[in-house]
Coordinates of C-alpha atoms in Angstrom, one line a residue:
M1 CA -100.4 -84.4 -82.8
S2 CA -100.0 -80.9 -81.5
S3 CA -102.6 -78.3 -82.3
E4 CA -100.5 -75.3 -81.1
T5 CA -100.1 -72.3 -83.4
N6 CA -96.3 -72.7 -83.4
F7 CA -95.2 -76.0 -84.8
T8 CA -91.7 -77.3 -85.7
Y9 CA -91.3 -79.8 -88.5
T10 CA -88.1 -81.9 -88.6
V11 CA -86.3 -83.6 -91.5
C12 CA -83.5 -86.1 -90.7
F13 CA -81.0 -86.6 -93.5
N14 CA -78.9 -89.8 -93.5
G15 CA -75.3 -90.0 -94.5
T16 CA -73.8 -91.8 -97.6
G17 CA -74.6 -95.5 -97.6
C18 CA -77.0 -95.2 -94.7
P19 CA -80.6 -96.3 -95.4
R20 CA -83.5 -95.0 -93.2
D21 CA -83.3 -98.0 -90.9
E22 CA -79.5 -97.5 -90.3
G23 CA -78.6 -98.4 -86.7
E24 CA -82.0 -100.2 -86.1
F25 CA -81.3 -103.3 -88.1
S26 CA -78.4 -105.3 -89.6
R27 CA -78.6 -105.6 -93.3
N28 CA -77.3 -107.3 -96.4
S29 CA -77.2 -104.9 -99.4
F30 CA -75.5 -104.8 -102.7
L31 CA -72.4 -103.9 -100.7
G32 CA -72.6 -107.1 -98.6
S33 CA -73.1 -107.1 -94.8
A34 CA -72.3 -103.5 -94.1
G35 CA -74.4 -101.6 -91.6
Q36 CA -74.5 -104.0 -88.7
Q37 CA -76.8 -102.8 -85.9
G38 CA -74.5 -104.0 -83.2
A39 CA -71.9 -101.4 -84.2
Y40 CA -74.1 -98.7 -82.9
H41 CA -74.8 -97.7 -79.3
P42 CA -78.3 -99.1 -78.4
E43 CA -79.2 -95.9 -76.5
T44 CA -78.4 -93.6 -79.5
G45 CA -78.7 -95.8 -82.6
Y46 CA -77.8 -93.9 -85.7
I47 CA -78.6 -90.4 -84.4
P48 CA -80.6 -88.9 -87.3
N49 CA -82.8 -92.0 -87.5
R50 CA -83.1 -92.2 -83.7
M51 CA -84.3 -88.5 -83.6
H52 CA -87.0 -89.4 -86.1
I53 CA -88.2 -92.3 -83.9
E54 CA -88.1 -90.3 -80.6
I55 CA -90.1 -87.5 -82.1
N56 CA -92.9 -89.9 -83.0
E57 CA -92.8 -92.7 -80.5
N58 CA -92.6 -93.0 -76.8
I59 CA -89.7 -95.4 -76.2
D60 CA -87.9 -96.0 -72.9
S61 CA -84.8 -97.7 -71.5
T62 CA -86.2 -101.1 -72.4
Y63 CA -86.1 -100.2 -76.1
T64 CA -84.2 -102.5 -78.4
P65 CA -83.1 -101.2 -81.8
G66 CA -85.5 -102.1 -84.5
S67 CA -88.5 -102.6 -82.3
S68 CA -90.3 -99.3 -83.0
T69 CA -93.7 -99.6 -84.6
M70 CA -92.9 -97.4 -87.5
Y71 CA -89.8 -99.4 -88.4
Q72 CA -91.6 -102.7 -88.0
N73 CA -94.0 -101.5 -90.6
R74 CA -91.5 -100.0 -93.0
G75 CA -92.1 -102.7 -95.6
T76 CA -95.7 -101.7 -96.2
N77 CA -95.9 -98.1 -95.0
D78 CA -93.5 -95.2 -95.3
I79 CA -92.3 -94.0 -91.9
N80 CA -92.7 -90.3 -92.4
T81 CA -95.3 -88.5 -90.3
D82 CA -96.8 -85.1 -90.0
K83 CA -94.1 -84.3 -87.3
S84 CA -91.0 -85.4 -89.0
A85 CA -89.4 -87.2 -91.9
S86 CA -86.3 -89.1 -92.7
V87 CA -84.3 -89.1 -95.9
R88 CA -82.2 -92.0 -97.2
G89 CA -78.4 -91.6 -97.7
V90 CA -76.8 -91.3 -101.1
G91 CA -76.3 -94.6 -103.0
M92 CA -78.7 -96.7 -100.9
A93 CA -82.3 -97.9 -100.8
D94 CA -84.7 -96.6 -98.2
F95 CA -84.9 -99.9 -96.3
Y96 CA -83.4 -103.3 -96.3
L97 CA -85.9 -106.0 -95.3
D98 CA -85.2 -109.6 -94.3
E99 CA -84.1 -111.3 -97.6
N100 CA -85.6 -114.6 -96.4
A101 CA -89.1 -113.1 -95.8
E102 CA -91.7 -112.6 -98.5
G103 CA -91.2 -109.3 -100.1
G104 CA -87.8 -109.0 -98.5
G105 CA -84.7 -107.2 -99.9
P106 CA -84.2 -103.5 -100.6
K107 CA -87.2 -101.2 -100.8
S108 CA -87.3 -97.6 -101.9
Y109 CA -89.9 -94.8 -102.3
P110 CA -89.9 -92.2 -105.0
L111 CA -88.6 -88.8 -104.0
K112 CA -91.0 -85.9 -103.4
R113 CA -90.9 -83.4 -106.3
D114 CA -94.2 -81.6 -106.4
V115 CA -93.8 -78.6 -104.1
L116 CA -90.7 -76.6 -105.0
T117 CA -90.4 -76.5 -108.7
Y118 CA -89.0 -73.3 -110.2
G119 CA -88.0 -70.0 -108.7
A120 CA -90.4 -68.1 -111.0
S121 CA -94.0 -68.9 -112.0
T122 CA -93.7 -67.4 -115.4
G123 CA -91.0 -67.0 -118.1
S124 CA -88.8 -69.3 -120.0
E125 CA -87.3 -72.4 -118.6
D126 CA -84.0 -70.7 -118.2
E127 CA -85.6 -67.8 -116.3
K128 CA -87.5 -70.2 -114.0
D129 CA -84.6 -72.5 -113.3
P130 CA -81.5 -70.3 -113.9
D131 CA -79.1 -72.6 -112.2
N132 CA -80.3 -75.7 -114.2
I133 CA -80.6 -77.6 -110.9
I134 CA -84.2 -78.8 -111.1
R135 CA -83.8 -80.0 -114.7
Y136 CA -80.5 -81.7 -113.9
L137 CA -82.1 -83.5 -110.9
D138 CA -85.2 -84.7 -112.8
P139 CA -83.9 -88.3 -113.5
Y140 CA -83.5 -88.9 -109.7
F141 CA -87.2 -88.3 -109.2
E142 CA -88.4 -90.9 -111.7
E143 CA -90.5 -93.7 -110.0
D144 CA -88.3 -96.4 -111.5
Y145 CA -85.0 -94.8 -110.4
N146 CA -82.8 -97.3 -108.5
P147 CA -80.9 -95.5 -105.8
E148 CA -78.4 -98.4 -105.1
S149 CA -75.2 -97.4 -106.9
K150 CA -71.5 -97.7 -106.1
K151 CA -71.0 -94.8 -108.5
E152 CA -73.3 -92.7 -106.4
L153 CA -71.7 -93.8 -103.1
A154 CA -68.3 -92.5 -104.5
G155 CA -69.4 -89.5 -106.4
G156 CA -72.4 -88.3 -104.4
W157 CA -74.1 -86.4 -107.2
G158 CA -77.5 -87.5 -106.1
M159 CA -77.1 -85.7 -102.8
M160 CA -78.7 -82.6 -104.3
A161 CA -81.8 -84.6 -105.3
L162 CA -82.1 -85.9 -101.8
A163 CA -81.7 -82.3 -100.5
L164 CA -84.5 -81.1 -102.8
H165 CA -86.6 -84.0 -101.6
G166 CA -86.1 -83.0 -98.0
A167 CA -86.9 -79.4 -98.9
N168 CA -90.1 -80.5 -100.6
L169 CA -91.1 -82.4 -97.5
A170 CA -90.5 -79.3 -95.4
A171 CA -92.3 -77.0 -97.9
A172 CA -95.3 -79.4 -97.9
A173 CA -95.4 -79.1 -94.1
I174 CA -95.4 -75.3 -94.4
R175 CA -98.3 -75.3 -96.9
R176 CA -100.6 -77.9 -95.4
D177 CA -104.0 -76.8 -94.2
S178 CA -103.7 -77.8 -90.5
N179 CA -100.7 -78.0 -88.2
K180 CA -98.7 -75.9 -90.5
A181 CA -95.0 -75.8 -89.8
T182 CA -93.9 -72.4 -88.5
K183 CA -90.3 -73.5 -88.1
I184 CA -88.2 -76.1 -89.9
V185 CA -85.4 -78.2 -88.3
F186 CA -82.9 -80.1 -90.4
I187 CA -80.5 -82.6 -88.8
G188 CA -78.1 -84.7 -90.8
H189 CA -74.8 -86.6 -90.9
S190 CA -72.0 -86.7 -93.5
R191 CA -73.4 -85.8 -96.9
G192 CA -76.8 -85.6 -95.1
G193 CA -75.3 -82.7 -93.0
C194 CA -74.4 -80.9 -96.3
Q195 CA -77.9 -81.6 -97.5
C196 CA -79.3 -79.7 -94.5
M197 CA -77.7 -76.5 -95.9
A198 CA -78.6 -77.3 -99.5
A199 CA -82.3 -78.0 -98.5
A200 CA -82.4 -74.6 -96.7
N201 CA -81.0 -73.1 -100.0
F202 CA -83.8 -74.7 -102.0
L203 CA -86.4 -73.4 -99.6
Y204 CA -85.0 -69.9 -99.9
W205 CA -84.2 -69.7 -103.6
Y206 CA -87.1 -71.7 -105.0
G207 CA -89.8 -71.2 -102.4
D208 CA -92.5 -68.5 -102.5
D209 CA -92.6 -65.7 -100.0
A210 CA -94.4 -67.7 -97.3
I211 CA -91.8 -70.5 -97.5
K212 CA -88.9 -68.1 -97.6
A213 CA -90.1 -66.5 -94.4
I214 CA -90.1 -69.8 -92.3
P215 CA -87.0 -70.0 -90.1
V216 CA -84.7 -73.0 -90.5
H217 CA -82.5 -74.4 -87.8
I218 CA -79.7 -76.8 -88.6
F219 CA -77.8 -79.5 -86.6
A220 CA -75.1 -80.9 -88.8
I221 CA -73.0 -83.9 -87.7
D222 CA -69.6 -84.0 -89.4
P223 CA -70.9 -82.6 -92.7
V224 CA -68.8 -84.0 -95.6
P225 CA -69.7 -83.5 -99.3
G226 CA -67.1 -85.8 -100.9
P227 CA -66.1 -85.0 -104.5
G228 CA -69.6 -84.1 -105.8
G229 CA -70.6 -80.7 -107.0
W230 CA -73.0 -77.8 -106.3
Y231 CA -70.7 -76.7 -103.5
Q232 CA -72.2 -73.2 -103.2
S233 CA -75.5 -74.6 -102.2
F234 CA -74.1 -75.7 -98.9
T235 CA -71.0 -73.6 -98.3
Q236 CA -73.0 -70.4 -97.7
L237 CA -76.0 -70.3 -95.4
T238 CA -79.1 -68.5 -96.8
P239 CA -80.9 -65.8 -94.8
N240 CA -83.7 -68.2 -93.8
V241 CA -81.2 -70.2 -91.6
K242 CA -81.5 -68.7 -88.1
K243 CA -79.4 -71.2 -86.1
Y244 CA -76.5 -73.3 -87.1
V245 CA -74.8 -76.0 -85.0
G246 CA -72.0 -78.1 -86.5
V247 CA -70.3 -81.0 -84.7
Y248 CA -67.0 -82.1 -86.3
A249 CA -64.9 -85.3 -85.7
F250 CA -61.2 -84.7 -84.8
D251 CA -59.8 -88.1 -85.5
H252 CA -60.9 -88.9 -89.0
M253 CA -57.9 -88.6 -91.3
A254 CA -59.0 -90.7 -94.3
P255 CA -58.9 -88.9 -97.7
G256 CA -62.2 -87.8 -99.2
F257 CA -63.6 -86.6 -95.8
S258 CA -63.0 -82.9 -96.0
V259 CA -65.4 -81.2 -93.7
C260 CA -67.8 -78.4 -94.6
V261 CA -68.1 -75.4 -92.3
P262 CA -70.6 -73.1 -94.1
R263 CA -70.3 -69.3 -94.1
P264 CA -72.7 -67.6 -91.7
T265 CA -75.6 -65.4 -92.6
K266 CA -75.2 -61.6 -92.2
A267 CA -77.7 -61.7 -89.3
M268 CA -75.3 -64.0 -87.4
Y269 CA -72.7 -61.3 -87.0
A270 CA -73.0 -60.1 -83.4
G271 CA -74.6 -56.8 -82.8
G272 CA -76.4 -56.8 -86.1
T273 CA -73.3 -55.7 -87.9
E274 CA -73.5 -56.6 -91.6
P275 CA -70.1 -56.5 -93.2
T276 CA -70.2 -55.9 -97.0
P277 CA -70.9 -59.1 -98.9
L278 CA -67.8 -60.3 -100.6
P279 CA -67.5 -60.6 -104.4
E280 CA -67.8 -64.1 -105.9
K281 CA -64.5 -66.0 -105.3
V282 CA -63.4 -67.8 -108.4
D283 CA -60.1 -69.7 -108.6
Q284 CA -58.1 -68.0 -111.4
T285 CA -55.2 -70.4 -111.2
V286 CA -54.4 -72.7 -114.1
Y287 CA -55.9 -75.5 -112.0
G288 CA -59.1 -73.6 -111.5
M289 CA -59.5 -72.6 -115.1
V290 CA -58.8 -76.2 -116.3
Y291 CA -61.2 -77.6 -113.7
R292 CA -64.0 -75.2 -114.8
S293 CA -63.4 -75.9 -118.5
L294 CA -63.8 -79.6 -117.9
Y295 CA -66.7 -79.6 -115.4
F296 CA -68.6 -76.3 -115.5
D297 CA -71.6 -77.9 -117.2
N298 CA -71.0 -81.3 -115.7
L299 CA -71.4 -82.7 -112.2
F300 CA -68.6 -81.4 -110.1
F301 CA -68.8 -77.6 -110.4
A302 CA -72.0 -75.8 -109.6
K303 CA -73.9 -73.3 -111.5
F304 CA -74.4 -71.5 -108.2
V305 CA -77.5 -71.2 -106.1
G306 CA -77.3 -67.8 -104.4
Q307 CA -74.1 -67.0 -106.1
N308 CA -73.9 -63.3 -105.1
Y309 CA -74.6 -63.8 -101.4
H310 CA -71.3 -64.4 -99.8
T311 CA -70.2 -63.6 -96.2
H312 CA -66.7 -63.9 -94.7
D313 CA -65.1 -67.3 -94.4
P314 CA -65.3 -68.5 -90.8
L315 CA -62.2 -70.6 -91.4
E316 CA -60.0 -67.6 -92.3
P317 CA -58.1 -65.7 -89.5
S318 CA -59.2 -62.2 -88.7
T319 CA -59.1 -59.8 -85.7
L320 CA -61.4 -57.3 -87.3
L321 CA -64.6 -59.2 -87.8
P322 CA -67.3 -59.3 -85.0
A323 CA -68.1 -62.4 -83.0
L324 CA -70.8 -64.8 -84.3
Q325 CA -74.2 -65.5 -82.7
D326 CA -76.6 -68.4 -83.3
Y327 CA -73.6 -70.1 -85.0
D328 CA -72.0 -72.9 -82.9
L329 CA -69.0 -75.0 -84.0
Y330 CA -68.0 -78.0 -81.9
I331 CA -65.0 -80.3 -82.2
C332 CA -65.1 -83.8 -80.7
R333 CA -62.8 -86.8 -80.4
G334 CA -63.6 -89.8 -82.6
M335 CA -64.1 -90.6 -86.3
H336 CA -66.8 -89.8 -88.8
G337 CA -69.0 -92.5 -87.7
T338 CA -68.3 -92.2 -83.9
V339 CA -70.0 -88.8 -83.7
T340 CA -73.3 -90.2 -85.0
G341 CA -73.7 -93.4 -83.0
N342 CA -70.9 -95.9 -84.0
T343 CA -69.0 -97.4 -81.1
T344 CA -66.4 -99.5 -82.8
T345 CA -62.7 -98.7 -82.2
D346 CA -62.2 -98.2 -85.9
S347 CA -65.6 -96.7 -86.8
G348 CA -66.3 -99.8 -88.9
T349 CA -69.2 -102.2 -88.9
D350 CA -67.9 -105.1 -86.9
P351 CA -69.9 -105.5 -83.7
E352 CA -67.0 -107.4 -82.2
K353 CA -65.1 -104.1 -82.0
A354 CA -67.9 -102.2 -80.2
D355 CA -66.8 -100.3 -77.1
L356 CA -69.9 -99.0 -75.4
D357 CA -68.1 -97.4 -72.5
D358 CA -65.1 -95.4 -73.8
V359 CA -65.9 -94.9 -77.5
G360 CA -69.6 -95.0 -76.7
A361 CA -69.3 -91.9 -74.6
V362 CA -68.9 -89.7 -77.7
P363 CA -72.2 -90.7 -79.5
K364 CA -74.0 -90.5 -76.2
L365 CA -72.8 -86.9 -75.7
I366 CA -73.7 -85.9 -79.3
Y367 CA -77.1 -87.6 -78.8
K368 CA -77.7 -85.5 -75.7
M369 CA -76.7 -82.4 -77.6
A370 CA -79.0 -83.1 -80.5
R371 CA -81.9 -83.7 -78.2
A372 CA -81.2 -80.5 -76.3
Y373 CA -80.8 -78.3 -79.3
L374 CA -83.9 -79.8 -81.1
A375 CA -86.0 -79.3 -77.9
E376 CA -84.8 -75.7 -77.6
W377 CA -85.8 -75.1 -81.2
G378 CA -89.4 -76.3 -80.5
V379 CA -89.2 -80.0 -81.5
Q380 CA -91.7 -82.0 -79.5
F381 CA -90.5 -85.5 -78.6
A382 CA -92.9 -88.3 -78.0
T383 CA -90.0 -89.9 -76.0
T384 CA -90.0 -87.3 -73.3
T385 CA -87.1 -88.8 -71.3
P386 CA -83.8 -89.2 -73.3
L387 CA -82.5 -92.8 -73.3
V388 CA -79.0 -91.5 -72.4
T389 CA -79.1 -90.7 -68.7
E390 CA -75.5 -89.8 -67.8
S391 CA -74.7 -86.2 -67.3
V392 CA -72.6 -84.2 -69.8
A393 CA -69.9 -83.9 -67.1
T394 CA -69.8 -87.7 -66.7
L395 CA -69.6 -88.3 -70.5
R396 CA -66.9 -85.7 -70.9
A397 CA -64.9 -87.3 -68.1
K398 CA -65.0 -90.6 -69.9
I399 CA -63.9 -89.0 -73.2
E400 CA -61.0 -87.3 -71.4
S401 CA -60.0 -90.5 -69.6
E402 CA -56.6 -92.2 -70.4
S403 CA -58.3 -95.4 -71.7
A404 CA -60.6 -93.5 -74.1
T405 CA -57.9 -91.1 -75.2
A406 CA -55.6 -94.0 -76.2
K407 CA -58.4 -95.4 -78.4
F408 CA -59.2 -92.1 -80.1
D409 CA -55.5 -91.4 -80.6
T410 CA -55.2 -94.7 -82.4
M411 CA -58.1 -93.8 -84.7
G412 CA -56.3 -90.7 -85.9
G413 CA -52.8 -92.1 -86.3
G414 CA -51.4 -92.5 -82.9
T415 CA -50.4 -90.3 -80.0
N416 CA -47.4 -88.8 -81.8
R417 CA -48.9 -88.0 -85.1
N418 CA -46.9 -87.5 -88.2
P419 CA -47.2 -83.8 -89.2
I420 CA -46.9 -84.8 -92.8
T421 CA -49.6 -87.5 -93.0
N422 CA -51.8 -87.2 -89.9
H423 CA -53.0 -83.7 -89.8
Y424 CA -54.5 -83.7 -93.2
R425 CA -58.2 -83.4 -92.4
D426 CA -58.8 -80.4 -94.7
M427 CA -61.7 -78.1 -95.1
V428 CA -64.2 -77.7 -97.9
R429 CA -63.8 -74.3 -99.6
L430 CA -66.5 -72.1 -101.2
A431 CA -66.3 -73.7 -104.6
A432 CA -65.2 -77.1 -105.8
S433 CA -62.5 -75.6 -108.0
D434 CA -60.9 -73.8 -105.0
N435 CA -57.8 -75.8 -104.3
T436 CA -56.7 -73.7 -101.3
K437 CA -55.8 -76.0 -98.4
L438 CA -56.9 -75.3 -94.8
Y439 CA -56.4 -77.9 -92.1
L440 CA -58.7 -78.7 -89.2
E441 CA -56.0 -78.6 -86.6
D442 CA -55.0 -75.1 -87.7
V443 CA -58.5 -73.7 -88.0
I444 CA -59.7 -74.8 -84.5
G445 CA -56.9 -72.9 -82.7
A446 CA -55.3 -73.6 -79.4
V447 CA -56.6 -76.6 -77.4
P448 CA -58.2 -75.4 -74.1
R449 CA -58.1 -77.0 -70.7
G450 CA -60.6 -79.8 -69.9
Q451 CA -62.6 -80.5 -66.8
G452 CA -59.3 -80.9 -64.9
E453 CA -56.3 -78.7 -64.9
S454 CA -54.6 -80.2 -68.0
K455 CA -55.3 -79.5 -71.6
L456 CA -57.9 -81.5 -73.3
P457 CA -56.3 -84.6 -74.9
Y458 CA -56.2 -83.5 -78.5
P459 CA -53.0 -84.7 -80.2
I460 CA -52.0 -81.7 -82.2
T461 CA -49.0 -82.1 -84.5
T462 CA -45.9 -79.9 -84.5
S463 CA -47.1 -78.5 -87.8
Q464 CA -50.1 -76.7 -86.2
D465 CA -50.1 -73.0 -87.2
L466 CA -52.0 -71.0 -84.5
S467 CA -51.8 -67.9 -86.7
A468 CA -54.1 -69.7 -89.1
A469 CA -56.9 -70.2 -86.5
G470 CA -60.3 -69.1 -88.0
W471 CA -62.1 -66.1 -86.6
A472 CA -65.1 -68.2 -85.8
K473 CA -64.5 -69.7 -82.3
W474 CA -64.7 -73.5 -81.7
K475 CA -65.9 -75.3 -78.6
F476 CA -64.1 -78.5 -77.6
L477 CA -66.0 -81.4 -76.3

């Protein structure tokens, strides 16, 4: 354990349906035999969980998934440490132990609730919790709460409880007597990626002055909220977020996977320029008014955290706004699971479909990126040598190869994609009631050239509207 004055604490948020041993073990859950370990690349595992392992244990190229000490003991001891923590995905237990062993089956730990409570120390309950979030989330923190739920998997309402849990873990690390965290890193995938932003919101809006002052850095892998609510807690970064990196999958066209690209903080405008904050955007269409009347006090539409702190939408076109700094957006071939460790040709769970070479080049590249960014942000890895040894150039060459391109094209609907049905990966807007459509292939702009002379192999449809490219610039992997 480091005794240095500056110490970075990391929280790793898992995606929907992913327990805290995802990628390390195969499992049988209430969903059946989903989550087969063989679907993941052994050098990357499920990236959020693997980062947690490598921060705490010195593993090497002989490592086999599931053999880490902390995971072997996960049935009797929680696996969080004073260096980092992991957070289960929505709808799943923390761990799935061998059903045939004594004490086997699903195991879960209560969520942490005793650090961040209310935004004010005195006053009425409404004054202390004006957005009603803490009170709404109370049932998720009961010791007898069963997290396994198909309803939760689909709706995702518990994601805010998991975000608050992660924020509480970070706040506890900031407040402890020794080895206090002076920087927080959140890394997450899918809804876990959105929870990174929401957890930063909780630290800023519900923390005391000491907690608010701690910088937060975020590495989000294909953040997707699904149909749940509380959108404004993850569509706008709060001032405590000093670095944002988002990696987004190009080839995932399934409905329900709209991606979240949060608005930057004012400090992220280059040159220190601070454009005037925008007024709250509320959908005044008939759709929006009906939506709010049905759900304003329910689960889909938020009573906003930080409702008056809005910056400009990075997805909208503009030639007038300054460039962004400390705010990196990446687009990558592959599907929602590919970018976080899955190597199957359909991003499913069948190990027979694993392709460690072509498809596996994507998770290996994202793993290297995650390691590099986290190290740059002060995370100390016990595993000092990354398990992925290929260079970035080698991995990019594999991703750009004809054989890999054909597989990624198939994932997203074929080489010649239908502009009506196969470019509809849309983007999450500021609020759940905003029905404005923006499409990923429009927002990312023109495809650049790759390592060779030709354009990178991104199959853009004839419907792409380059005039709709967002003012935040994207980097193609």
